[in-house]
Short mmCIF file of C-alpha atoms in Angstrom, two decimals:
data_model
loop_
_atom_site.label_atom_id
_atom_site.label_comp_id
_atom_site.label_asym_id
_atom_site.label_seq_id
_atom_site.Cartn_x
_atom_site.Cartn_y
_atom_site.Cartn_z
CA MET Z 1 65.50 88.79 99.11
CA THR Z 2 69.47 89.27 99.94
CA GLN Z 3 71.45 92.03 98.34
CA ARG Z 4 74.58 90.82 96.65
CA THR Z 5 77.60 92.26 98.57
CA LYS Z 6 80.33 94.31 96.45
CA ARG Z 7 82.61 90.67 96.90
CA ASP Z 8 79.97 88.92 95.14
CA GLN Z 9 79.80 91.50 92.35
CA PHE Z 10 84.01 91.91 91.89
CA ASP Z 11 84.11 87.66 92.09
CA GLU Z 12 81.24 87.39 89.28
CA ILE Z 13 83.00 90.01 87.13
CA ASP Z 14 86.34 88.46 87.74
CA VAL Z 15 86.11 85.15 85.79
CA ASP Z 16 89.34 84.00 86.34
CA GLY Z 17 89.82 84.41 89.39
CA ASP Z 18 92.83 86.49 89.45
CA GLY Z 19 91.53 89.10 91.87
CA VAL Z 20 91.78 91.90 89.22
CA ILE Z 21 88.85 92.89 87.00
CA THR Z 22 90.64 93.66 83.34
CA VAL Z 23 89.10 95.47 80.44
CA ASP Z 24 88.21 92.28 79.01
CA GLU Z 25 86.05 90.86 81.36
CA LEU Z 26 84.51 94.08 82.37
CA LYS Z 27 83.54 94.34 78.39
CA MET Z 28 82.05 90.47 78.74
CA HIS Z 29 80.41 91.27 81.75
CA LEU Z 30 78.50 94.42 80.39
CA GLN Z 31 77.91 92.87 76.74
CA SER Z 32 74.02 92.22 77.82
CA ASP Z 33 74.06 96.35 77.39
CA PRO Z 34 74.08 97.28 73.85
CA LYS Z 35 74.64 100.83 75.40
CA ILE Z 36 78.05 99.92 76.07
CA THR Z 37 80.93 99.51 73.88
CA ALA Z 38 84.35 98.20 74.46
CA ALA Z 39 85.77 101.52 74.64
CA GLU Z 40 83.47 102.63 77.10
CA ALA Z 41 84.66 99.87 79.32
CA SER Z 42 87.96 100.57 78.82
CA ARG Z 43 87.44 104.13 79.87
CA ILE Z 44 85.30 102.83 83.16
CA VAL Z 45 88.48 101.02 84.10
CA ASP Z 46 91.34 103.53 83.33
CA PHE Z 47 88.73 105.92 85.29
CA ALA Z 48 88.74 104.04 88.14
CA ASP Z 49 92.06 102.48 87.84
CA ALA Z 50 93.65 104.60 91.00
CA ASN Z 51 97.27 102.48 90.45
CA SER Z 52 97.29 102.56 86.31
CA ASP Z 53 97.91 99.28 86.42
CA GLY Z 54 95.66 98.60 83.53
CA ALA Z 55 93.04 96.19 85.57
CA LEU Z 56 90.62 97.29 88.87
CA SER Z 57 91.47 95.58 92.38
CA PHE Z 58 88.70 94.82 94.47
CA GLU Z 59 89.40 98.13 96.35
CA GLU Z 60 89.37 100.34 93.28
CA PHE Z 61 86.03 98.42 92.48
CA GLU Z 62 84.72 99.07 96.03
CA ALA Z 63 85.65 102.82 95.68
CA PHE Z 64 83.81 103.40 92.41
CA THR Z 65 80.93 101.62 92.69
CA PRO Z 66 77.89 102.63 94.69
#
């Protein structure tokens, strides 16, 4: 079994393919986990959003994920 790369994970979350993950895209991706609220998804983006543009670039995503 092959591990998914961070790029694969990023592309899966970036549903519109614009090169950034928005709060809405992250919320949609995390909705399967009832423990994650919309507010928590916003906090995750705020925390990882190094340039404060309100979305996560691949570089920000890569730096934030293990």
